[in-house]
Coordinates of C-alpha atoms and ligand atoms in Angstrom, one line a residue:
M272 CA 78.4 9.4 54.3
T273 CA 78.3 12.8 52.7
G274 CA 75.7 15.6 52.3
G275 CA 73.8 17.1 55.3
S276 CA 75.1 17.1 58.8
I277 CA 74.0 15.1 61.8
D278 CA 73.8 16.2 65.5
L279 CA 76.2 13.8 67.1
L280 CA 79.2 11.8 65.9
V281 CA 80.2 9.3 68.5
I282 CA 83.8 8.0 68.1
G283 CA 84.3 4.6 69.8
G284 CA 82.0 1.5 70.0
G285 CA 82.9 0.5 73.5
I286 CA 80.4 0.7 76.4
N287 CA 80.6 4.4 76.8
G288 CA 80.2 5.2 73.1
A289 CA 77.4 2.7 72.7
G290 CA 75.7 4.1 75.8
V291 CA 75.9 7.7 74.7
A292 CA 74.7 6.8 71.2
A293 CA 71.6 5.1 72.6
D294 CA 70.8 7.8 75.1
A295 CA 71.3 10.6 72.5
A296 CA 69.2 8.9 69.8
G297 CA 66.4 8.2 72.2
R298 CA 66.3 11.9 73.1
G299 CA 65.7 12.8 69.4
L300 CA 69.2 13.6 68.2
S301 CA 70.5 12.3 64.8
V302 CA 73.5 10.1 65.8
C303 CA 76.2 8.1 64.1
L304 CA 78.5 5.9 66.0
V305 CA 81.8 4.8 64.4
E306 CA 84.1 2.1 65.7
Q307 CA 87.4 1.3 64.1
G308 CA 87.2 -2.4 64.8
D309 CA 84.3 -4.5 66.1
L310 CA 81.9 -3.3 68.9
A311 CA 83.6 -3.9 72.3
S312 CA 86.9 -4.7 70.6
G313 CA 88.7 -2.3 73.0
T314 CA 88.7 -2.3 76.8
S315 CA 85.0 -3.1 77.1
Q316 CA 85.6 -6.8 76.3
A317 CA 88.4 -7.2 78.8
S318 CA 86.9 -6.1 82.1
S319 CA 86.3 -8.3 85.1
K320 CA 82.7 -8.3 84.0
L321 CA 81.2 -6.9 87.2
I322 CA 78.5 -4.4 87.8
H323 CA 79.8 -3.5 91.1
G324 CA 80.0 -0.7 93.6
G325 CA 83.7 -1.3 94.0
L326 CA 84.2 -2.2 97.6
R327 CA 87.9 -1.2 97.6
Y328 CA 87.1 2.3 96.2
L329 CA 85.8 3.1 99.7
E330 CA 89.4 3.0 100.9
H331 CA 90.0 5.9 98.6
F332 CA 86.9 7.8 99.8
E333 CA 85.2 7.6 96.4
F334 CA 81.8 7.8 97.9
R335 CA 80.1 9.5 95.0
L336 CA 81.3 6.9 92.6
V337 CA 80.5 3.9 94.9
R338 CA 77.0 5.2 95.6
E339 CA 76.3 5.8 91.9
A340 CA 77.7 2.3 91.0
L341 CA 75.8 0.5 93.8
F342 CA 72.6 2.1 92.5
E343 CA 73.3 1.0 89.0
R344 CA 73.4 -2.6 90.1
E345 CA 69.6 -2.6 90.7
V346 CA 68.9 -0.5 87.5
M347 CA 70.9 -3.0 85.3
L348 CA 69.3 -6.0 87.0
D349 CA 66.0 -4.6 85.8
R350 CA 67.1 -3.6 82.4
A351 CA 69.0 -6.7 81.3
P352 CA 68.3 -9.7 83.6
H353 CA 69.6 -12.1 80.9
I354 CA 73.2 -10.7 80.9
V355 CA 73.3 -9.2 84.4
W356 CA 72.7 -11.3 87.6
P357 CA 73.5 -11.1 91.3
L358 CA 76.8 -12.8 92.3
R359 CA 77.7 -13.6 95.9
F360 CA 81.3 -12.7 96.9
V361 CA 83.2 -14.4 99.6
L362 CA 86.0 -12.5 101.3
P363 CA 88.1 -14.7 103.5
D364 CA 90.0 -13.2 106.4
A365 CA 93.7 -12.6 105.5
D366 CA 96.2 -12.1 108.3
G367 CA 97.9 -8.8 108.4
V368 CA 96.2 -7.2 105.3
R369 CA 93.0 -5.5 106.6
S370 CA 91.4 -6.0 110.1
R371 CA 88.0 -7.6 110.4
L372 CA 86.7 -4.3 111.9
R373 CA 87.8 -2.4 108.8
I374 CA 86.2 -4.8 106.5
R375 CA 83.0 -4.9 108.6
A376 CA 82.8 -1.1 108.4
G377 CA 83.4 -1.1 104.7
L378 CA 80.7 -3.7 104.1
F379 CA 78.3 -1.7 106.4
L380 CA 78.8 1.3 104.1
Y381 CA 78.5 -0.8 101.0
D382 CA 75.1 -2.1 102.3
H383 CA 73.8 1.3 103.1
L384 CA 75.2 3.8 100.6
A385 CA 72.4 3.1 98.0
R386 CA 68.9 1.6 98.0
R387 CA 68.9 -2.2 97.6
R388 CA 65.9 -4.0 96.4
R389 CA 67.1 -7.3 94.9
I390 CA 70.7 -7.3 96.2
P391 CA 71.1 -9.1 99.6
A392 CA 73.0 -7.6 102.5
S393 CA 76.5 -8.7 103.5
R394 CA 77.2 -10.9 106.5
A395 CA 79.9 -12.7 108.4
I396 CA 80.3 -16.4 107.4
D397 CA 81.9 -19.5 108.8
L398 CA 84.0 -21.0 106.0
M399 CA 83.9 -24.4 107.6
A400 CA 80.2 -24.5 107.2
D401 CA 79.6 -22.4 104.1
P402 CA 79.8 -24.3 100.7
A403 CA 82.1 -21.6 99.4
G404 CA 84.7 -22.8 101.9
R405 CA 85.2 -26.0 99.9
A406 CA 87.4 -24.3 97.3
L407 CA 89.6 -22.7 100.1
R408 CA 92.5 -23.8 102.3
S409 CA 91.1 -25.8 105.2
D410 CA 92.7 -23.6 107.8
L411 CA 90.6 -20.5 106.6
R412 CA 87.8 -20.3 109.1
H413 CA 86.2 -16.9 108.9
G414 CA 85.2 -14.5 106.2
F415 CA 82.4 -12.3 105.0
S416 CA 79.9 -12.5 102.1
Y417 CA 78.5 -9.7 100.1
W418 CA 76.8 -9.3 96.7
D419 CA 77.5 -7.5 93.4
C420 CA 76.5 -8.4 89.9
W421 CA 78.0 -10.2 87.0
V422 CA 77.6 -8.8 83.4
D423 CA 78.6 -10.1 80.0
D424 CA 80.5 -6.9 79.1
A425 CA 80.8 -7.4 75.3
R426 CA 77.2 -8.2 75.0
L427 CA 76.2 -5.2 77.1
V428 CA 78.0 -3.1 74.4
V429 CA 76.2 -4.8 71.5
L430 CA 72.8 -4.5 73.2
N431 CA 73.4 -0.8 73.7
A432 CA 74.3 -0.5 70.0
R433 CA 71.1 -2.3 69.2
L434 CA 69.1 0.0 71.4
A435 CA 70.8 3.0 69.7
S436 CA 69.9 1.6 66.3
S437 CA 66.3 1.0 67.3
Q438 CA 66.2 4.7 68.2
G439 CA 67.4 5.7 64.8
A440 CA 71.2 5.8 65.3
T441 CA 73.6 4.6 62.6
I442 CA 76.2 2.1 63.8
R443 CA 79.3 1.8 61.7
T444 CA 81.9 -0.8 62.7
R445 CA 85.3 -1.2 61.0
T446 CA 85.2 2.5 60.4
R447 CA 88.0 4.6 61.7
V448 CA 88.1 8.4 62.2
T449 CA 91.4 9.6 60.7
A450 CA 90.9 13.4 60.8
L451 CA 88.7 15.9 62.5
E452 CA 88.3 19.4 61.1
R453 CA 86.3 22.0 63.0
G454 CA 84.3 24.5 61.0
D455 CA 82.2 27.4 62.3
E456 CA 79.1 25.3 62.8
V457 CA 80.1 21.7 62.3
W458 CA 82.9 19.2 62.4
T459 CA 84.0 17.3 59.4
A460 CA 85.3 13.9 60.2
T461 CA 87.2 11.8 57.8
L462 CA 86.2 8.2 58.0
E463 CA 88.1 5.3 56.6
A464 CA 86.3 2.0 56.1
G465 CA 87.5 -1.0 53.9
G466 CA 90.0 1.1 52.1
R467 CA 87.4 3.8 51.2
R468 CA 87.4 7.4 52.5
E469 CA 84.2 9.2 53.4
F470 CA 83.3 12.4 55.3
C471 CA 80.8 12.9 58.1
R472 CA 79.6 16.3 59.1
A473 CA 78.4 16.6 62.7
R474 CA 77.5 19.5 65.0
V475 CA 79.0 17.8 68.0
V476 CA 81.7 15.1 68.3
V477 CA 81.7 12.8 71.3
N478 CA 85.2 11.3 71.8
A479 CA 84.4 7.9 73.4
A480 CA 87.7 6.3 72.3
G481 CA 88.6 5.0 75.8
P482 CA 92.4 4.5 75.9
W483 CA 92.7 6.0 72.5
A484 CA 90.9 9.2 73.6
D485 CA 94.1 11.4 73.6
R486 CA 94.9 10.2 70.0
V487 CA 91.4 11.0 68.8
A488 CA 91.5 14.4 70.6
A489 CA 94.9 15.0 68.9
L490 CA 93.2 14.7 65.5
A491 CA 91.5 18.0 66.4
R492 CA 94.6 19.9 67.3
D493 CA 93.1 22.4 69.7
N494 CA 91.7 19.7 71.9
A495 CA 94.9 17.6 72.3
G496 CA 96.5 19.3 75.2
P497 CA 93.9 19.0 78.0
V498 CA 93.0 15.4 77.2
G499 CA 96.5 14.0 76.7
A500 CA 97.4 15.4 80.2
Q501 CA 94.4 13.9 81.8
L502 CA 94.6 10.3 80.6
R503 CA 96.7 7.7 82.3
L504 CA 96.7 4.2 80.8
V505 CA 96.8 1.2 83.2
K506 CA 96.8 -2.3 81.8
G507 CA 94.8 -5.0 83.6
S508 CA 95.1 -8.7 82.8
H509 CA 93.0 -11.8 83.6
I510 CA 93.7 -15.5 83.3
V511 CA 91.0 -18.2 82.8
V512 CA 91.3 -21.8 84.2
P513 CA 88.9 -24.7 84.2
R514 CA 86.3 -24.2 87.0
V515 CA 88.1 -24.4 90.3
A516 CA 86.4 -27.3 92.3
G517 CA 83.8 -25.9 94.6
A518 CA 84.2 -22.3 93.5
E519 CA 80.6 -21.4 92.4
D520 CA 80.7 -18.0 94.2
G521 CA 82.9 -15.1 93.4
Y522 CA 85.8 -14.6 95.7
L523 CA 87.7 -11.4 96.7
F524 CA 91.2 -12.4 97.8
Q525 CA 93.4 -9.8 99.6
N526 CA 96.9 -9.9 98.4
V527 CA 100.1 -9.3 100.4
D528 CA 100.6 -6.0 98.5
G529 CA 97.3 -4.7 99.8
R530 CA 95.6 -5.2 96.3
V531 CA 92.6 -7.4 95.9
V532 CA 92.2 -10.1 93.2
F533 CA 88.8 -11.5 92.0
V534 CA 88.3 -15.2 91.4
L535 CA 85.0 -15.5 89.5
P536 CA 82.8 -18.3 88.1
F537 CA 82.8 -17.8 84.3
E538 CA 80.8 -19.4 81.5
T539 CA 79.6 -22.5 83.4
A540 CA 82.9 -24.4 83.1
F541 CA 85.6 -21.8 83.9
T542 CA 87.1 -19.6 86.6
L543 CA 88.2 -16.1 85.8
I544 CA 91.1 -14.6 87.8
G545 CA 92.0 -10.9 87.7
T546 CA 93.3 -8.4 87.7
T547 CA 96.6 -6.4 87.6
D548 CA 97.4 -2.7 87.5
V549 CA 100.4 -2.0 85.1
P550 CA 101.0 1.5 83.8
I551 CA 101.7 1.5 80.1
S552 CA 102.7 4.1 77.5
G553 CA 102.6 2.3 74.2
S554 CA 99.6 1.5 72.0
P555 CA 96.5 0.1 73.9
A556 CA 96.1 -2.3 71.0
D557 CA 99.4 -4.1 72.0
A558 CA 98.4 -4.8 75.6
A559 CA 98.8 -8.5 76.5
C560 CA 99.0 -10.5 79.7
S561 CA 102.7 -10.9 80.6
A562 CA 104.3 -13.9 82.2
E563 CA 104.9 -11.7 85.4
E564 CA 101.2 -10.9 85.5
E565 CA 100.3 -14.5 85.1
A566 CA 102.6 -15.4 88.0
Y567 CA 101.2 -12.6 90.1
L568 CA 97.6 -13.7 89.6
L569 CA 98.4 -17.4 90.2
A570 CA 100.2 -16.6 93.5
A571 CA 97.4 -14.3 94.7
A572 CA 94.8 -17.0 94.1
N573 CA 97.0 -19.8 95.5
R574 CA 97.3 -18.0 98.8
F575 CA 93.7 -19.0 99.4
L576 CA 92.8 -21.9 97.2
A577 CA 92.7 -25.5 98.5
Q578 CA 94.1 -26.9 95.2
P579 CA 97.0 -24.6 94.0
L580 CA 96.9 -23.6 90.3
S581 CA 99.8 -23.7 87.9
R582 CA 100.6 -22.1 84.5
D583 CA 99.5 -25.4 82.9
D584 CA 96.0 -24.8 84.1
I585 CA 95.6 -21.5 82.2
V586 CA 93.4 -22.0 79.1
W587 CA 93.1 -18.3 78.2
R588 CA 94.5 -15.0 79.1
F589 CA 93.5 -11.4 78.1
A590 CA 94.5 -7.8 78.9
G591 CA 92.6 -4.5 78.7
V592 CA 93.7 -0.9 79.2
R593 CA 91.9 1.3 81.7
P594 CA 91.7 4.9 80.4
L595 CA 92.0 6.5 83.9
L596 CA 91.8 10.1 85.0
A597 CA 95.4 11.2 85.8
D598 CA 96.2 12.6 89.2
E599 CA 99.6 14.0 89.7
G600 CA 99.4 13.3 93.5
V601 CA 98.8 9.6 93.0
E602 CA 101.7 7.3 92.0
N603 CA 100.1 3.9 92.7
P604 CA 98.0 3.0 89.6
S605 CA 95.6 1.0 91.8
A606 CA 94.8 4.1 93.8
L607 CA 93.8 6.2 90.7
S608 CA 90.2 7.1 90.6
R609 CA 87.8 5.0 88.5
D610 CA 85.4 7.9 88.2
Y611 CA 84.8 9.6 84.9
H612 CA 85.5 13.1 83.8
L613 CA 84.0 15.0 80.8
V614 CA 86.2 17.5 78.8
L615 CA 84.1 19.9 76.7
A616 CA 86.1 22.0 74.2
G617 CA 85.8 24.0 71.1
H618 CA 82.2 25.1 71.3
S619 CA 82.6 28.8 70.8
A620 CA 81.1 28.7 67.3
G621 CA 78.3 26.2 68.1
S622 CA 80.3 23.1 67.2
A623 CA 81.7 21.2 70.2
M624 CA 83.8 18.2 71.1
L625 CA 83.2 16.3 74.3
T626 CA 85.9 13.8 75.4
I627 CA 85.2 11.1 78.0
V628 CA 88.0 10.3 80.3
G629 CA 87.8 7.3 82.7
G630 CA 84.6 5.6 83.6
K631 CA 83.5 2.0 84.4
V632 CA 81.2 -0.5 82.6
T633 CA 79.0 -0.2 85.7
T634 CA 78.4 3.5 85.4
Y635 CA 78.2 3.8 81.6
R636 CA 74.5 4.7 81.7
R637 CA 74.9 7.5 84.2
L638 CA 78.0 8.7 82.3
A639 CA 75.8 8.9 79.1
E640 CA 73.2 11.0 81.1
A641 CA 76.0 13.3 82.3
V642 CA 77.1 13.7 78.7
M643 CA 73.6 14.6 77.7
D644 CA 73.4 17.1 80.5
R645 CA 76.6 18.8 79.3
L646 CA 75.4 18.9 75.7
A647 CA 71.8 20.1 76.6
P648 CA 72.6 23.8 76.1
L649 CA 73.7 23.1 72.6
F650 CA 70.5 21.2 71.7
P651 CA 67.5 23.2 72.9
G652 CA 64.5 20.9 73.1
L653 CA 66.6 17.8 73.9
G654 CA 64.3 15.0 75.3
P655 CA 64.4 14.0 78.9
A656 CA 66.5 11.1 80.4
W657 CA 64.8 7.8 79.6
T658 CA 67.2 4.9 79.8
A659 CA 66.8 3.9 83.5
S660 CA 63.5 2.3 83.0
R661 CA 64.0 1.0 79.4
P662 CA 65.0 -2.7 79.1
L663 CA 67.9 -3.4 76.8
P664 CA 67.0 -5.7 73.8
G665 CA 66.0 -9.1 75.2
G666 CA 65.8 -7.7 78.7
D667 CA 62.0 -7.5 78.8
I668 CA 61.7 -10.7 80.8
P669 CA 58.5 -10.7 83.0
N670 CA 59.3 -9.4 86.5
G671 CA 63.0 -9.8 85.6
D672 CA 62.6 -13.5 86.7
F673 CA 65.2 -15.3 84.5
G674 CA 64.6 -18.6 86.2
L675 CA 60.9 -18.6 85.5
Y676 CA 61.5 -17.4 81.9
M677 CA 63.9 -20.3 81.4
E678 CA 61.4 -22.8 82.7
G679 CA 58.9 -21.6 80.0
L680 CA 61.6 -21.9 77.3
V681 CA 62.4 -25.5 78.4
R682 CA 58.7 -26.4 78.0
L683 CA 58.4 -24.6 74.6
Y684 CA 61.6 -26.0 73.1
A685 CA 61.8 -29.4 74.7
W686 CA 63.7 -30.7 71.7
M687 CA 66.7 -28.5 72.4
P688 CA 69.4 -29.6 74.9
E689 CA 69.0 -27.5 78.0
P690 CA 72.6 -26.2 78.1
M691 CA 72.2 -24.9 74.6
L692 CA 68.9 -23.3 75.4
L693 CA 70.4 -21.7 78.5
A694 CA 73.3 -20.3 76.5
L695 CA 70.8 -18.8 74.0
A696 CA 68.6 -17.4 76.7
R697 CA 71.6 -15.8 78.5
R698 CA 72.8 -14.2 75.3
H699 CA 69.5 -13.1 73.9
G700 CA 66.9 -13.0 76.7
T701 CA 63.5 -12.7 75.1
G702 CA 65.3 -12.5 71.7
A703 CA 66.1 -16.2 72.0
R704 CA 62.8 -16.9 70.2
D705 CA 63.9 -14.7 67.3
V706 CA 67.1 -16.7 67.0
I707 CA 65.3 -20.0 67.1
G708 CA 62.7 -18.7 64.7
D709 CA 60.9 -21.5 62.8
A710 CA 63.2 -24.3 63.9
R711 CA 61.2 -27.3 65.2
R712 CA 64.0 -29.8 65.9
L713 CA 67.7 -29.7 66.7
E714 CA 68.7 -30.4 63.1
D715 CA 66.9 -27.1 62.1
M716 CA 69.5 -25.1 64.1
G717 CA 72.2 -26.2 61.5
A718 CA 75.7 -27.2 62.5
L719 CA 76.2 -27.3 66.3
L720 CA 79.4 -25.7 67.7
P721 CA 80.8 -25.4 71.2
G722 CA 79.2 -23.1 73.9
G723 CA 75.7 -23.7 72.6
L724 CA 76.4 -21.9 69.3
S725 CA 74.7 -23.1 66.1
A726 CA 74.8 -22.1 62.5
R727 CA 71.4 -20.5 62.9
E728 CA 72.7 -18.3 65.7
V729 CA 75.8 -17.3 63.7
R730 CA 73.5 -16.1 60.9
Y731 CA 71.4 -14.2 63.4
L732 CA 74.5 -12.5 64.8
V733 CA 75.7 -11.5 61.4
A734 CA 72.3 -10.2 60.4
N735 CA 71.4 -8.4 63.6
E736 CA 74.5 -7.6 65.6
W737 CA 77.2 -6.3 63.2
A738 CA 79.3 -9.4 63.5
T739 CA 81.5 -9.8 60.4
T740 CA 84.3 -12.1 61.5
A741 CA 84.7 -15.4 63.3
E742 CA 86.4 -13.6 66.1
D743 CA 83.5 -11.2 66.6
I744 CA 81.2 -14.3 67.0
L745 CA 83.5 -16.6 69.0
W746 CA 85.0 -14.1 71.4
R747 CA 82.5 -11.2 71.8
R748 CA 78.9 -12.0 70.7
T749 CA 79.5 -15.4 72.4
K750 CA 82.4 -17.1 74.2
A751 CA 82.1 -20.2 72.0
G752 CA 85.8 -19.7 71.2
L753 CA 86.8 -20.4 74.8
H754 CA 84.8 -23.6 74.8
G755 CA 86.4 -24.6 71.6
K756 CA 89.8 -23.8 72.9
M757 CA 89.2 -25.9 76.0
R758 CA 88.5 -28.8 73.7
G759 CA 91.5 -28.2 71.5
I760 CA 89.4 -27.5 68.5
E761 CA 89.7 -23.7 68.3
E762 CA 90.9 -23.6 64.7
A763 CA 88.2 -26.1 63.4
V764 CA 85.5 -24.0 65.1
A765 CA 86.8 -20.8 63.7
S766 CA 86.9 -22.2 60.2
S767 CA 83.3 -23.6 60.6
V768 CA 82.1 -20.1 61.6
R769 CA 84.1 -18.4 58.8
A770 CA 82.3 -20.7 56.3
L771 CA 79.0 -19.4 57.6
I772 CA 79.7 -15.7 57.2
P773 CA 78.9 -14.3 53.8
S774 CA 82.0 -12.9 52.0
A775 CA 84.3 -13.9 55.0
Ligands
LIG155 C1 91.3 -5.2 83.6 C2 90.1 -4.4 83.7 C3 89.0 -4.8 84.5 C4 87.9 -4.0 84.6 N1 86.8 -4.4 85.3 C5 85.7 -3.7 85.4 C6 84.6 -4.2 86.0 O1 84.6 -5.4 86.5 N2 83.5 -3.4 86.1 C7 83.5 -2.2 85.6 O2 82.4 -1.5 85.7 N3 84.5 -1.7 84.9 C8 85.6 -2.4 84.7 N4 86.7 -1.9 84.0 C9 86.6 -0.6 83.4 C10 85.9 -0.7 82.1 O3 86.2 -1.9 81.4 C11 86.3 0.5 81.2 O4 86.1 1.7 81.9 C12 85.4 0.6 80.0 O5 85.3 -0.6 79.3 C13 85.9 1.7 79.0 O6 85.0 1.7 78.0 P1 85.2 2.8 76.8 O7 84.0 2.7 75.9 O8 85.5 4.1 77.4 O9 86.5 2.3 76.1 P2 86.7 1.1 75.0 O10 85.9 -0.1 75.3 O11 88.2 0.9 74.9 O12 86.1 1.7 73.7 C14 86.8 2.7 72.9 C15 86.6 2.3 71.5 O13 87.1 3.3 70.6 C16 87.6 2.8 69.4 N5 88.4 3.8 68.7 C17 89.6 4.3 69.1 N6 90.0 5.1 68.2 C18 89.1 5.2 67.2 C19 89.0 5.9 66.0 N7 90.0 6.7 65.6 N8 88.0 5.7 65.2 C20 87.0 4.9 65.6 N9 87.0 4.2 66.7 C21 88.1 4.3 67.5 C22 88.3 1.6 69.9 O14 88.5 0.6 68.9 C23 87.5 1.1 71.1 O15 86.6 0.0 70.7 C24 87.8 -2.7 83.9 C25 88.9 -2.3 83.0 C26 90.0 -3.2 82.9 C27 91.1 -2.8 82.0

């Protein structure tokens, strides 16, 4: 990439970079997004996968963030009903952690801070009568239920990249920014991809490098100070076990240390348990779930579950690094704000660099709008906000009714096993028909792999979603890797996928 300059270079293909690229391109800017690895290969693949208001943030009086996040649940349900759906949470009473009155007050606020259309209200429940009680210790009688939303985080990133691309943005994966030089009017970024070096000239740089944001800011020397000081890295880990019997809802368990731990239904056959808050200072790329974190999560879940879990039950574990906004007055990493902060620097001569610090998957769209608001003075004639009412690719399901849409698919593709069709519909929404294409019988889908993946879908992901390795396909575009791992055939599945990828 050489020659003329573009309006915006977005560094980082996580949810925030992809969201900004889509918003900016749709408002008429020329945009290039560069990601050093695969899309969503940083923190955005390792979240708890919730579009949530964040009930516990109320305890830290983060009303602005909670209101915005609660509102986004409804927006995202409309925009992407294939990868976002309502999830009921059960919060059993826990002696000595929080009083019922305090929880009731928190849930009242949660119900009323933002308009709800499709999200039901919270209520008190009897765990002896409610089916959710089956997974819990039999002496647990009382609790509450409330609703948030589930999201496939890695696919949310890819769908935003696709939206950006459909609006004219260039998406470059496996492309790393190694230097940033500010000129009078434009930045010159050095990009390294596949051993080759190129240059990209851009009026404005958006640093959306998440936990790497201080390192990217340091590439442009005059920006390093403010960002480095504002970023605090906090690791969070999850463990995955086979689906806990009876646990079809999400659970919010209060731990003895006052933290809360999620126990969530995951990928039809699994339960996801997380998370932890561990401050780190090393490279975000080295973050891994430690034995202590595993033990912590098992103990937190076992306080409430009817059938205790052990280390032997764990089929997968992963860790991600939260790029949080530092606050000198706050020691406890769980208490650090999950809100975002934008640092605009170096714009005296017309070129600018905007660094994103913090943020959540839930609020990425609002964050992108805030970025556009900050950059608007630099781009006279910038188009208006547009993303709230625009479905993400595959999200144009009539009335957002995924169940009805699925019924139609079952009639149309009666030859396909329903679990495979469901997996396709969840991943691609209305795009499932493009994946199936001219296939008329199961054999036409090619080799069948775990998790409803087929050779035909692998080829589609390579052609349309920037997937270039087996890992991209098995762990981010799909979770087929997890299904293969569960069956002890992870390596065989990976090599089948590799064989389907051109030049892999
Ligand atoms: C354990 C955990 C649980 C969470 N749960 C939730 C949740 O349930 N709901 C929620 O809303 N939020 C949740 N979050 C928060 C959310 O995941 C993060 O805020 C969000 O993913 C951050 O996205 P990002 O785009 O800023 O960063 P990232 O996803 O890390 O993206 C930054 C990207 O920049 C790239 N990059 C870095 N340097 C360069 C370079 N020099 N050149 C090119 N590319 C570069 C990286 O490879 C990376 O992909 C959770 C976070 C954690 C850690």
